[in-house]
Amino acid sequence: MTRVALPTAAMRDRLQSWMPRADISVWSAADDALPCPEVDLLVFPYMAPLSLLSRIPAHSVSVIQAQTLGFDGAAEYLASGITFCNAVGVHESSTGELALALILAAQRGIPDAVRDAATGTWAHRRRPGLAGQRVLVIGAGGVGKEVTRRLAPFGAKVIVVARTPRAGVRGLDELPVLLSGADIVVLAVPLTAETHHLADDTFLDRMRDGALLVNISRGAVVDTDALTERVRAGAVRAALDVTDPEPLPAQHPLWSLPGAIITPHLGGDTDAMDGHIDRLIVEQVRRLDEGLPPLHAVIRA
Amino acid sequence: MTRVALPTAAMRDRLQSWMPRADISVWSAADDALPCPEVDLLVFPYMAPLSLLSRIPAHSVSVIQAQTLGFDGAAEYLASGITFCNAVGVHESSTGELALALILAAQRGIPDAVRDAATGTWAHRRRPGLAGQRVLVIGAGGVGKEVTRRLAPFGAKVIVVARTPRAGVRGLDELPVLLSGADIVVLAVPLTAETHHLADDTFLDRMRDGALLVNISRGAVVDTDALTERVRAGAVRAALDVTDPEPLPAQHPLWSLPGAIITPHLGGDTDAMDGHIDRLIVEQVRRLDEGLPPLHAVIRA
C-alpha cells in the first residue's frame, strides 16, 4: 500500500476515490504543529517557500512531488535519500495563457482603460496591437511552446530563441541582434545560474524604444533595478507576473509606473490547475505502486 | 481620371504613390469650412458621426467608402445617387484581437492587478482562466470568425451561434439554452433592428452566475441599464469596447463597478489599420477605373 501525504484536505477529498489502494494522510510542510509523516510520496504545498523542504527529514520520504515547474534553490534544502519531482505539465498552458493576457493588455491599453475608469474618462487613442508585431520568445521548453502556440492566430512575427539552436529555434548567440529587432520580448526560461539577470543593462539597452518585456518565468531572470530605470524613462514597457523580490514590496517604484503591468505570480493558478496536478499525482502513485521510477525527477538528494 | 477625396493629408501621403492615375483631394466631412468636392470616391473620416453624411449633397459623389464595418443609421443621412460601402476586411482581425484581450484580462484578473498597483498590493488569488471555459460567440460574420480563430489554441469549449444555423454554427433559436451553459458570451453581431437590445433582461437573466459578457459589436446590442444592474449585483461581469451611449458619460455607474472593463471603442484602431484601409481604397479606385462596381456596397441611396 503506497503511503501518500497531501498538503490539504481539499486535495485529499478530490483524490481519494482515484487512489483506492493508497494510504492518504494530510500534512503540509507549512504546518509546523505536526511532524512530517513517513511516506512514499509527499506532495509539497503550492506557493510555499522551498525553504520549508528542510522540515522533511532525510530518508523519511521517498519522493517529493512539487506543484511548481520552477525549482531553483530546492537542492539547498533537500535532505538526503529524497527524490524531488517538479510539476511538468501542470502550469505550462495557463502560464502561456497569462503571457497572452499580459501581451494583449499592454498592446491594447487595458491598464490605461482601467485607470481611466476611475475618473469616468473615455480616452480613445490608437494602440499598437499584436498583429504584425515582432515577438521574440526566449525559451523553447514547455512554457515557451505554449506561448508560441497561442500567438499563432494573431498574425505576429514570432521568433523563438533557446540555448540549443534547432529547426525553428535560433541560438542564444543571436540574441543581441534579435533583441534589437523585436517589439515584444517574452522570457520563458527556467531560473538557473546561466539565466540569472539574463535581462541586464546590456540586454535592456538592446531592446527597441518602447518595446515590451514580458516576464512569466522567475523574477531574478531580470535585473529589476535596471528594468525599473528604463520603464521610468519610458525606454521599455514591462509586463511582469514574477518579480525580484517576491512579493514586490509595497514601496517599490515599479508599482507606480504606467509602463509596467504587475500581476502577483498568477501564472499557473487558474481553475484548470486542480485537474492537471491531480492527474500527475495519480500517475506518480500508480508508478510507485508498480515499482516504476517517478516522472520528472529533477533532484536526487 | 478617377477623382478621390480622402479625409486626411496623412492618408493622401500614404496613398498617392499607389494611385498614380487618381486625382486626389483632401476633404473631411467633419470640416464644414469647405464644400464637399465632386468626386467618384469619397473616403468618410474614421470615427466621425454618421450624421455628417448629410454634408455630402445628392449626386455629388458616386461612392462613399466608410472606414468602419458597422453602418447602422447611415441610410438615414445618405443623399440620393450615392452608393455607400462599409469597410469589410479592415477591422475584423483587430476587433477579434481585442475580444481576446478583454476575455483574458477579465479571466486572469488584469484590472484587479492594475488597481492593486495603485496601493502597491501583491494580492495573489486563483483566477478562472480561459482553458476549459465554455465560450458562446454570437455572430458568425467576419468578427465572429476572427474571435473564434484566436480562441482555438486556448483550450476553451467554443460554440458559435448565428441567425442561420449551418455546419459548426447553431441557430439563434437555441440561444436560451446555450446562454445558460456559457461561462463567457461574446457579442459579435452587427447592430440591426433585430439585434437592438439583444442582451436584455431575459438574456442576462439566463446567463450563469458570474459569467462574462463581452461586447465588441455596438453598444445598443446591450440594454445598458439592465446590464449595469446585474454587474452591480455581481450576477454578471462585463467587458465592453462599445457602450450606449458612446462615449459613456463620466457619471455613468458602470465606470465604477469592479466587475466591468470598459475600453473606449478601440476595436479596430491599431497600427495594423492603415495597411488594411489603404489596400481597400486602392482596390476600390482600381475597380472604378475599370468600370467595375465597388466592393462591399451596403446602401444605394
Coordinates of C-alpha atoms in Angstrom, one line a residue:
Chain A
M1 CA 0.0 0.0 0.0
T2 CA 1.5 3.3 -1.1
R3 CA 1.6 5.9 1.6
V4 CA 0.8 9.4 0.3
A5 CA 0.9 12.8 2.2
L6 CA -1.1 15.5 0.6
P7 CA -0.9 19.2 1.7
T8 CA -4.6 19.9 2.0
A9 CA -7.8 18.2 2.9
A10 CA -9.3 19.6 -0.2
M11 CA -6.7 17.7 -2.3
R12 CA -7.4 14.5 -0.4
D13 CA -11.1 14.9 -1.0
R14 CA -10.5 15.3 -4.7
L15 CA -8.1 12.4 -5.0
Q16 CA -9.0 9.6 -2.6
S17 CA -11.6 7.9 -4.9
W18 CA -8.9 7.9 -7.6
M19 CA -6.3 6.2 -5.4
P20 CA -8.3 3.4 -3.6
R21 CA -5.1 1.5 -2.8
A22 CA -3.2 4.4 -1.3
D23 CA -2.9 5.3 2.4
I24 CA -3.5 9.0 2.4
S25 CA -2.6 11.4 5.2
V26 CA -2.8 15.2 5.2
W27 CA 0.4 17.1 6.1
S28 CA 1.7 20.4 4.9
A29 CA 5.3 21.4 5.2
A30 CA 3.9 24.8 6.1
D31 CA 2.3 23.4 9.2
D32 CA 4.9 23.0 12.0
A33 CA 2.5 21.6 14.6
L34 CA 2.8 18.1 13.3
P35 CA 5.9 16.1 12.3
C36 CA 6.4 15.0 8.7
P37 CA 4.9 11.5 8.2
E38 CA 7.0 8.7 6.8
V39 CA 5.5 8.2 3.3
D40 CA 6.4 7.1 -0.2
L41 CA 5.1 10.2 -1.9
L42 CA 4.8 13.6 -0.3
V43 CA 3.1 16.5 -2.3
F44 CA 4.7 19.8 -1.3
P45 CA 2.2 22.7 -0.7
Y46 CA 1.6 25.1 -3.7
M47 CA 3.3 28.5 -3.5
A48 CA 5.1 27.6 -0.2
P49 CA 8.7 28.8 0.1
L50 CA 11.1 26.0 -0.8
S51 CA 13.0 26.6 2.4
L52 CA 10.2 24.5 4.1
L53 CA 11.7 21.5 2.3
S54 CA 14.1 21.5 5.3
R55 CA 11.2 20.3 7.5
I56 CA 11.3 17.0 5.7
P57 CA 13.9 14.7 7.4
A58 CA 16.4 12.6 5.5
H59 CA 15.0 9.2 4.3
S60 CA 11.5 9.9 5.8
V61 CA 10.0 10.4 2.3
S62 CA 11.0 8.6 -0.8
V63 CA 9.6 11.1 -3.4
I64 CA 8.5 14.7 -3.1
Q65 CA 6.2 16.0 -5.8
A66 CA 6.3 19.8 -6.1
Q67 CA 3.3 21.7 -7.5
T68 CA 5.6 24.2 -9.4
L69 CA 7.6 23.9 -12.5
G70 CA 10.4 26.1 -11.3
F71 CA 12.6 24.6 -8.5
D72 CA 15.6 27.0 -8.4
G73 CA 17.0 26.7 -4.8
A74 CA 15.3 23.4 -3.9
A75 CA 18.5 21.4 -3.8
E76 CA 19.8 23.6 -1.0
Y77 CA 17.0 22.5 1.4
L78 CA 16.5 18.9 0.4
A79 CA 17.7 16.2 2.9
S80 CA 19.4 13.1 1.6
G81 CA 17.6 10.0 0.4
I82 CA 14.8 12.0 -1.2
T83 CA 13.9 12.4 -4.9
F84 CA 12.4 15.7 -5.9
C85 CA 10.0 15.9 -8.9
N86 CA 8.8 19.1 -10.4
A87 CA 5.3 19.7 -11.8
V88 CA 5.8 19.2 -15.6
G89 CA 2.6 19.6 -17.5
V90 CA 0.7 21.3 -14.7
H91 CA 1.3 25.0 -15.3
E92 CA 2.7 25.4 -18.8
S93 CA -0.7 26.0 -20.5
S94 CA -2.0 28.5 -18.0
T95 CA 1.3 30.3 -17.9
G96 CA 1.2 30.5 -21.7
E97 CA -2.3 31.9 -21.4
L98 CA -1.2 34.6 -18.9
A99 CA 1.6 35.6 -21.3
L100 CA -1.0 36.3 -24.0
A101 CA -3.2 38.1 -21.4
L102 CA -0.2 40.4 -20.5
I103 CA 0.8 41.0 -24.1
L104 CA -2.7 41.8 -25.3
A105 CA -3.4 44.0 -22.2
A106 CA -0.2 46.0 -22.8
Q107 CA -0.7 46.2 -26.6
R108 CA -4.3 47.2 -26.4
G109 CA -4.2 49.7 -23.5
I110 CA -6.2 47.7 -20.9
P111 CA -4.3 49.2 -17.9
D112 CA -5.0 52.8 -19.2
A113 CA -8.7 51.9 -19.6
V114 CA -8.8 50.6 -16.0
R115 CA -7.1 53.8 -14.7
D116 CA -9.4 56.0 -16.9
A117 CA -12.5 54.3 -15.4
A118 CA -11.6 55.7 -12.0
T119 CA -12.4 59.2 -13.4
G120 CA -15.0 58.1 -15.9
T121 CA -12.7 59.1 -18.8
W122 CA -13.4 57.9 -22.3
A123 CA -9.9 58.4 -23.9
H124 CA -9.8 56.8 -27.4
R125 CA -6.4 56.5 -29.0
R126 CA -4.7 54.2 -31.4
R127 CA -2.8 51.3 -29.9
P128 CA -0.1 49.1 -31.4
G129 CA -2.0 45.8 -31.2
L130 CA -0.3 42.4 -31.7
A131 CA -0.9 41.7 -35.4
G132 CA 2.3 42.4 -37.4
Q133 CA 4.4 42.9 -34.2
R134 CA 7.8 41.1 -34.0
V135 CA 7.7 38.8 -30.9
L136 CA 10.8 37.2 -29.5
V137 CA 10.1 34.2 -27.2
I138 CA 13.2 33.3 -25.2
G139 CA 12.9 29.7 -24.1
A140 CA 11.6 26.7 -26.1
G141 CA 10.6 24.5 -23.2
G142 CA 7.0 23.7 -22.1
V143 CA 6.1 27.3 -21.3
G144 CA 7.8 28.8 -24.4
K145 CA 5.9 26.3 -26.6
E146 CA 2.5 27.1 -25.0
V147 CA 3.2 30.9 -25.6
T148 CA 4.1 30.3 -29.2
R149 CA 1.2 28.1 -29.9
R150 CA -1.2 30.8 -28.6
L151 CA 0.5 33.5 -30.6
A152 CA -0.1 31.7 -33.8
P153 CA -3.5 33.0 -34.9
F154 CA -2.7 36.7 -34.0
G155 CA -0.6 37.4 -37.1
A156 CA 2.5 38.4 -35.2
K157 CA 6.0 37.5 -36.5
V158 CA 7.4 35.1 -33.9
I159 CA 11.0 34.1 -33.4
V160 CA 11.9 31.5 -30.7
V161 CA 15.4 31.6 -29.1
A162 CA 16.9 28.9 -26.9
R163 CA 20.3 27.6 -25.7
T164 CA 20.4 24.9 -28.3
P165 CA 19.6 26.1 -31.9
R166 CA 17.5 23.6 -33.9
A167 CA 14.8 23.7 -36.6
G168 CA 12.5 26.7 -35.8
V169 CA 14.7 27.7 -32.8
R170 CA 17.5 30.2 -33.0
G171 CA 20.5 30.1 -30.7
L172 CA 21.2 32.4 -27.8
D173 CA 24.3 33.7 -29.6
E174 CA 21.9 35.5 -32.0
L175 CA 20.1 37.2 -29.0
P176 CA 21.9 40.6 -29.4
V177 CA 20.7 41.1 -33.0
L178 CA 17.3 39.6 -32.4
L179 CA 16.6 41.8 -29.4
S180 CA 17.2 44.9 -31.4
G181 CA 14.5 43.8 -33.9
A182 CA 11.8 42.8 -31.5
D183 CA 8.7 44.8 -30.4
I184 CA 7.8 42.3 -27.7
V185 CA 10.2 40.0 -25.8
V186 CA 8.9 37.1 -23.7
L187 CA 11.1 35.5 -21.0
A188 CA 10.1 31.8 -20.8
V189 CA 13.3 30.3 -19.4
P190 CA 13.9 28.5 -16.1
L191 CA 16.0 30.4 -13.5
T192 CA 19.4 28.9 -13.4
A193 CA 22.9 30.3 -12.8
E194 CA 23.0 30.9 -16.6
T195 CA 19.7 32.8 -16.8
H196 CA 20.1 34.8 -13.6
H197 CA 19.9 38.5 -14.6
L198 CA 19.7 37.5 -18.3
A199 CA 17.8 40.8 -18.8
D200 CA 20.5 43.1 -17.5
D201 CA 21.6 46.5 -18.6
T202 CA 23.1 45.3 -21.8
F203 CA 20.1 43.2 -22.8
L204 CA 17.6 46.0 -22.0
D205 CA 19.7 48.6 -23.9
R206 CA 19.5 46.5 -27.0
M207 CA 15.7 46.5 -26.9
R208 CA 13.9 48.9 -29.2
D209 CA 12.5 52.1 -27.9
G210 CA 9.1 51.4 -26.3
A211 CA 9.4 47.6 -26.7
L212 CA 7.6 45.4 -24.2
L213 CA 9.4 42.9 -21.9
V214 CA 7.1 40.1 -20.6
N215 CA 8.4 38.0 -17.7
I216 CA 6.5 34.8 -16.9
S217 CA 9.5 32.8 -15.7
R218 CA 11.2 33.9 -12.5
G219 CA 11.8 37.4 -11.2
A220 CA 15.6 37.0 -11.0
V221 CA 15.9 36.4 -14.7
V222 CA 15.6 40.2 -14.8
D223 CA 17.8 42.8 -13.2
T224 CA 14.9 44.6 -11.6
D225 CA 16.8 47.8 -10.9
A226 CA 18.0 48.0 -14.5
L227 CA 14.4 47.4 -15.7
T228 CA 12.8 49.9 -13.3
E229 CA 15.1 52.6 -14.5
R230 CA 14.2 52.0 -18.2
V231 CA 10.5 51.7 -17.5
R232 CA 10.6 55.0 -15.6
A233 CA 12.4 56.6 -18.6
G234 CA 9.8 55.3 -21.0
A235 CA 12.5 53.3 -22.9
V236 CA 10.9 49.9 -22.2
R237 CA 7.5 48.7 -21.2
A238 CA 7.1 45.8 -18.8
A239 CA 4.5 43.1 -18.1
L240 CA 5.7 41.0 -15.1
D241 CA 4.0 38.1 -13.4
V242 CA 7.2 37.5 -11.4
T243 CA 9.4 39.9 -9.7
D244 CA 12.6 40.0 -7.6
P245 CA 12.0 40.1 -4.7
E246 CA 8.5 38.5 -4.5
P247 CA 6.1 39.8 -3.3
L248 CA 7.2 43.1 -4.7
P249 CA 7.5 45.4 -1.7
A250 CA 4.7 48.0 -1.4
Q251 CA 7.1 50.9 -1.7
H252 CA 8.8 49.6 -4.9
P253 CA 8.9 52.2 -7.6
L254 CA 7.7 49.8 -10.3
W255 CA 4.2 49.7 -8.9
S256 CA 3.6 53.3 -9.8
L257 CA 5.0 53.3 -13.3
P258 CA 2.2 53.4 -16.0
G259 CA 4.5 51.5 -18.4
A260 CA 4.5 48.4 -16.1
I261 CA 1.8 45.8 -15.6
I262 CA 2.4 43.6 -12.5
T263 CA 0.4 40.5 -11.7
P264 CA 1.1 38.7 -8.4
H265 CA 2.6 35.4 -9.8
L266 CA -0.7 34.1 -11.2
G267 CA 1.0 32.1 -14.0
G268 CA -0.2 28.7 -13.1
D269 CA -3.0 29.4 -10.7
T270 CA -6.3 29.0 -12.6
D271 CA -9.3 26.8 -12.3
A272 CA -7.6 24.4 -14.7
M273 CA -4.8 23.7 -12.3
D274 CA -6.5 21.1 -10.0
G275 CA -7.2 18.7 -12.8
H276 CA -3.6 18.9 -14.1
I277 CA -1.9 18.4 -10.7
D278 CA -4.4 15.6 -9.7
R279 CA -3.6 13.7 -12.9
L280 CA 0.1 14.0 -12.2
I281 CA -0.2 12.8 -8.6
V282 CA -2.4 9.8 -9.6
E283 CA 0.2 8.9 -12.2
Q284 CA 3.1 9.1 -9.8
V285 CA 1.2 6.9 -7.2
R286 CA 0.5 4.4 -10.0
R287 CA 4.2 4.3 -10.9
L288 CA 5.3 3.8 -7.3
D289 CA 2.7 1.0 -6.9
E290 CA 4.2 -0.7 -9.9
G291 CA 7.8 -0.2 -8.8
L292 CA 8.5 2.3 -11.7
P293 CA 10.6 5.4 -11.2
P294 CA 8.6 8.6 -10.7
L295 CA 8.2 11.1 -13.6
H296 CA 10.1 14.4 -13.7
A297 CA 12.7 13.6 -11.0
V298 CA 14.9 16.7 -11.2
I299 CA 16.9 16.3 -7.9
R300 CA 18.0 13.1 -6.2
A301 CA 19.5 14.2 -2.8
Chain B
M1 CA -9.0 60.0 -64.3
T2 CA -10.7 58.9 -61.1
R3 CA -11.4 61.7 -58.6
V4 CA -10.8 60.7 -55.0
A5 CA -11.4 62.7 -51.8
L6 CA -9.5 61.5 -48.8
P7 CA -10.3 62.7 -45.2
T8 CA -6.7 63.5 -44.1
A9 CA -3.4 64.7 -45.6
A10 CA -1.8 61.7 -43.9
M11 CA -3.9 59.3 -45.8
R12 CA -3.2 61.2 -49.1
D13 CA 0.6 61.0 -48.4
R14 CA 0.3 57.3 -47.8
L15 CA -1.8 56.6 -50.9
Q16 CA -0.8 58.9 -53.7
S17 CA 2.1 56.9 -55.0
W18 CA -0.2 53.8 -55.1
M19 CA -2.8 55.6 -57.2
P20 CA -0.8 57.5 -59.9
R21 CA -3.9 57.8 -62.1
A22 CA -6.2 59.3 -59.5
D23 CA -6.9 63.0 -58.9
I24 CA -6.7 63.2 -55.1
S25 CA -8.1 66.0 -53.0
V26 CA -8.4 66.2 -49.2
W27 CA -11.8 66.8 -47.7
S28 CA -13.3 65.7 -44.4
A29 CA -17.0 65.6 -43.8
A30 CA -16.1 66.8 -40.3
D31 CA -14.7 70.1 -41.8
D32 CA -17.5 72.5 -42.6
A33 CA -15.3 75.3 -43.9
L34 CA -15.1 73.8 -47.4
P35 CA -17.8 72.4 -49.6
C36 CA -17.8 68.7 -50.5
P37 CA -15.9 68.2 -53.7
E38 CA -17.5 66.4 -56.7
V39 CA -15.6 63.0 -56.8
D40 CA -16.0 59.5 -57.8
L41 CA -14.9 58.1 -54.5
L42 CA -15.1 59.8 -51.1
V43 CA -13.5 58.2 -48.0
F44 CA -15.5 59.1 -44.9
P45 CA -13.4 60.1 -41.8
Y46 CA -12.8 57.4 -39.3
M47 CA -14.8 57.6 -36.0
A48 CA -16.9 60.6 -37.3
P49 CA -20.6 60.6 -36.5
L50 CA -22.6 59.2 -39.5
S51 CA -24.8 62.3 -39.3
L52 CA -22.0 64.1 -41.1
L53 CA -23.0 62.1 -44.2
S54 CA -25.7 64.8 -44.6
R55 CA -23.0 67.2 -45.6
I56 CA -22.5 65.2 -48.9
P57 CA -25.0 66.5 -51.5
A58 CA -27.1 64.2 -53.7
H59 CA -25.3 63.0 -56.8
S60 CA -22.0 64.9 -55.9
V61 CA -20.3 61.7 -55.0
S62 CA -20.6 58.4 -56.7
V63 CA -19.3 56.1 -54.0
I64 CA -18.6 56.7 -50.3
Q65 CA -16.1 54.4 -48.6
A66 CA -16.6 54.2 -44.9
Q67 CA -13.7 53.2 -42.6
T68 CA -16.0 51.3 -40.2
L69 CA -17.6 47.9 -40.6
G70 CA -20.8 48.9 -38.7
F71 CA -23.1 51.3 -40.6
D72 CA -26.3 51.3 -38.5
G73 CA -28.1 54.6 -39.2
A74 CA -26.1 55.6 -42.3
A75 CA -29.2 55.2 -44.6
E76 CA -30.9 58.0 -42.7
Y77 CA -28.3 60.6 -43.6
L78 CA -27.4 59.5 -47.1
A79 CA -28.4 61.7 -50.1
S80 CA -29.7 60.1 -53.3
G81 CA -27.5 58.9 -56.1
I82 CA -24.7 57.7 -53.7
T83 CA -23.5 54.2 -53.0
F84 CA -22.2 53.6 -49.5
C85 CA -19.6 50.9 -48.9
N86 CA -18.6 49.6 -45.5
A87 CA -15.0 48.6 -44.5
V88 CA -15.1 44.9 -44.8
G89 CA -11.7 43.3 -44.0
V90 CA -10.3 46.4 -42.3
H91 CA -11.3 45.9 -38.6
E92 CA -12.3 42.3 -38.1
S93 CA -8.9 41.0 -37.1
S94 CA -8.1 43.7 -34.7
T95 CA -11.6 43.5 -33.2
G96 CA -11.1 39.8 -32.8
E97 CA -7.8 40.6 -31.1
L98 CA -9.4 43.0 -28.7
A99 CA -12.0 40.4 -27.8
L100 CA -9.2 38.1 -26.7
A101 CA -7.6 41.0 -24.8
L102 CA -10.8 41.6 -22.9
I103 CA -11.6 38.0 -22.2
L104 CA -8.1 37.2 -21.0
A105 CA -7.9 40.4 -18.9
A106 CA -11.2 39.6 -17.2
Q107 CA -10.4 35.9 -16.7
R108 CA -6.9 36.5 -15.4
G109 CA -7.6 39.5 -13.1
I110 CA -5.6 42.2 -15.0
P111 CA -8.0 45.0 -13.9
D112 CA -7.5 43.9 -10.2
A113 CA -3.8 43.9 -10.7
V114 CA -3.8 47.4 -12.2
R115 CA -6.0 48.7 -9.3
D116 CA -3.8 46.9 -6.7
A117 CA -0.7 48.6 -8.2
A118 CA -2.0 51.9 -7.0
T119 CA -1.5 50.8 -3.4
G120 CA 1.5 48.5 -4.1
T121 CA -0.6 45.5 -3.1
W122 CA 0.5 42.0 -4.1
A123 CA -2.8 40.0 -3.9
H124 CA -2.4 36.5 -5.2
R125 CA -5.6 34.6 -5.8
R126 CA -6.8 31.9 -8.1
R127 CA -8.4 33.1 -11.3
P128 CA -10.8 31.2 -13.6
G129 CA -8.6 31.4 -16.7
L130 CA -9.8 30.6 -20.3
A131 CA -8.8 27.0 -20.7
G132 CA -11.8 24.7 -20.2
Q133 CA -14.3 27.6 -20.1
R134 CA -17.5 27.4 -22.2
V135 CA -17.5 30.3 -24.7
L136 CA -20.5 31.3 -26.7
V137 CA -19.7 33.5 -29.7
I138 CA -22.9 35.2 -31.0
G139 CA -22.3 36.1 -34.6
A140 CA -20.6 34.1 -37.3
G141 CA -19.6 37.0 -39.6
G142 CA -16.1 38.4 -40.1
V143 CA -15.6 39.5 -36.5
G144 CA -17.1 36.3 -35.0
K145 CA -14.8 34.2 -37.2
E146 CA -11.7 36.2 -36.1
V147 CA -12.7 35.8 -32.4
T148 CA -13.2 32.0 -32.9
R149 CA -10.0 31.6 -34.8
R150 CA -8.0 33.2 -31.9
L151 CA -9.8 31.2 -29.2
A152 CA -8.7 27.9 -30.8
P153 CA -5.3 27.4 -29.1
F154 CA -6.6 28.3 -25.6
G155 CA -8.5 25.0 -24.9
A156 CA -11.9 26.6 -24.3
K157 CA -15.1 25.0 -25.5
V158 CA -16.4 27.3 -28.1
I159 CA -19.9 27.3 -29.6
V160 CA -20.9 29.7 -32.3
V161 CA -24.5 30.9 -32.8
A162 CA -25.9 32.9 -35.7
R163 CA -29.3 33.6 -37.3
T164 CA -28.8 30.9 -39.9
P165 CA -27.8 27.5 -38.5
R166 CA -25.2 25.6 -40.6
A167 CA -22.3 23.2 -40.1
G168 CA -20.5 24.4 -37.0
V169 CA -23.0 27.2 -36.3
R170 CA -26.0 26.8 -34.1
G171 CA -29.2 28.8 -34.7
L172 CA -30.4 31.7 -32.6
D173 CA -33.4 29.6 -31.5
E174 CA -31.1 27.6 -29.3
L175 CA -29.8 30.8 -27.6
P176 CA -31.8 30.4 -24.4
V177 CA -30.4 27.0 -23.6
L178 CA -26.8 27.9 -24.8
L179 CA -26.7 31.1 -22.7
S180 CA -27.4 29.1 -19.5
G181 CA -24.4 26.9 -20.2
A182 CA -21.8 29.5 -21.1
D183 CA -19.1 31.0 -18.9
I184 CA -18.3 33.7 -21.4
V185 CA -20.6 35.2 -24.0
V186 CA -19.2 37.3 -26.9
L187 CA -21.4 39.6 -28.9
A188 CA -20.1 39.8 -32.4
V189 CA -23.3 40.8 -34.4
P190 CA -24.0 43.9 -36.4
L191 CA -26.5 46.4 -34.8
T192 CA -29.8 46.0 -36.7
A193 CA -33.5 46.3 -35.7
E194 CA -33.3 42.6 -34.8
T195 CA -30.2 42.8 -32.6
H196 CA -31.1 46.0 -30.8
H197 CA -31.1 45.2 -27.1
L198 CA -30.5 41.5 -27.9
A199 CA -28.8 41.3 -24.4
D200 CA -31.9 42.5 -22.5
D201 CA -33.3 41.4 -19.1
T202 CA -34.3 38.0 -20.3
F203 CA -31.0 37.3 -22.0
L204 CA -28.9 38.5 -19.0
D205 CA -31.1 36.5 -16.5
R206 CA -30.3 33.3 -18.5
M207 CA -26.6 33.9 -18.1
R208 CA -24.8 31.8 -15.4
D209 CA -23.9 33.5 -12.1
G210 CA -20.6 35.4 -12.6
A211 CA -20.4 34.7 -16.3
L212 CA -18.7 37.3 -18.5
L213 CA -20.4 39.3 -21.3
V214 CA -18.1 40.7 -23.9
N215 CA -19.4 43.3 -26.3
I216 CA -17.2 44.2 -29.3
S217 CA -20.1 45.0 -31.7
R218 CA -22.2 48.1 -31.0
G219 CA -23.4 49.4 -27.6
A220 CA -27.1 49.2 -28.4
V221 CA -26.9 45.5 -28.8
V222 CA -27.0 45.5 -25.0
D223 CA -29.6 47.1 -22.8
T224 CA -27.1 49.1 -20.7
D225 CA -29.4 49.7 -17.8
A226 CA -30.2 46.0 -17.5
L227 CA -26.5 45.1 -17.7
T228 CA -25.5 47.8 -15.2
E229 CA -27.9 46.5 -12.6
R230 CA -26.6 42.9 -12.9
V231 CA -22.9 43.9 -12.9
R232 CA -23.6 46.0 -9.7
A233 CA -25.2 42.9 -8.1
G234 CA -22.3 40.7 -9.1
A235 CA -24.5 38.5 -11.2
V236 CA -22.7 39.1 -14.4
R237 CA -19.3 40.5 -15.3
A238 CA -18.9 42.7 -18.4
A239 CA -16.1 43.7 -20.8
L240 CA -17.2 46.3 -23.2
D241 CA -15.5 48.1 -26.0
V242 CA -18.7 49.7 -27.1
T243 CA -21.4 51.3 -24.9
D244 CA -24.8 53.0 -25.3
P245 CA -24.4 56.0 -25.3
E246 CA -20.9 56.5 -26.6
P247 CA -18.8 58.0 -25.1
L248 CA -20.1 56.6 -21.9
P249 CA -20.9 59.7 -19.7
A250 CA -18.4 60.4 -16.9
Q251 CA -21.1 60.0 -14.3
H252 CA -22.3 56.6 -15.6
P253 CA -22.4 54.0 -12.8
L254 CA -20.7 51.3 -15.0
W255 CA -17.4 53.1 -14.7
S256 CA -17.0 52.4 -11.0
L257 CA -18.0 48.8 -11.0
P258 CA -15.1 46.4 -10.5
G259 CA -16.9 43.7 -12.5
A260 CA -16.8 45.9 -15.7
I261 CA -13.9 46.5 -18.0
I262 CA -14.6 49.4 -20.4
T263 CA -12.3 50.3 -23.3
P264 CA -13.1 53.4 -25.4
H265 CA -14.2 51.7 -28.7
L266 CA -10.7 50.6 -29.6
G267 CA -11.8 47.6 -31.6
G268 CA -10.4 48.4 -35.0
D269 CA -7.9 51.1 -34.1
T270 CA -4.4 49.6 -34.1
D271 CA -1.2 50.1 -36.0
A272 CA -2.5 47.4 -38.4
M273 CA -5.4 49.5 -39.5
D274 CA -3.7 51.8 -42.0
G275 CA -2.4 49.0 -44.2
H276 CA -5.9 47.4 -44.3
I277 CA -7.8 50.5 -45.2
D278 CA -5.2 51.6 -47.7
R279 CA -5.5 48.3 -49.5
L280 CA -9.3 48.6 -49.7
I281 CA -9.2 52.1 -51.0
V282 CA -6.6 51.2 -53.7
E283 CA -8.8 48.3 -54.7
Q284 CA -11.9 50.4 -54.9
V285 CA -10.1 53.0 -57.1
R286 CA -8.9 50.3 -59.4
R287 CA -12.4 48.9 -59.7
L288 CA -13.8 52.4 -60.5
D289 CA -11.0 52.9 -63.1
E290 CA -12.0 49.7 -64.8
G291 CA -15.7 50.4 -64.7
L292 CA -16.4 47.6 -62.1
P293 CA -18.9 48.0 -59.2
P294 CA -17.3 48.8 -55.9
L295 CA -16.8 46.1 -53.3
H296 CA -19.0 46.0 -50.1
A297 CA -21.8 48.3 -51.3
V298 CA -24.3 48.1 -48.5
I299 CA -26.6 51.0 -49.3
R300 CA -27.6 52.5 -52.7
A301 CA -29.4 55.7 -51.9

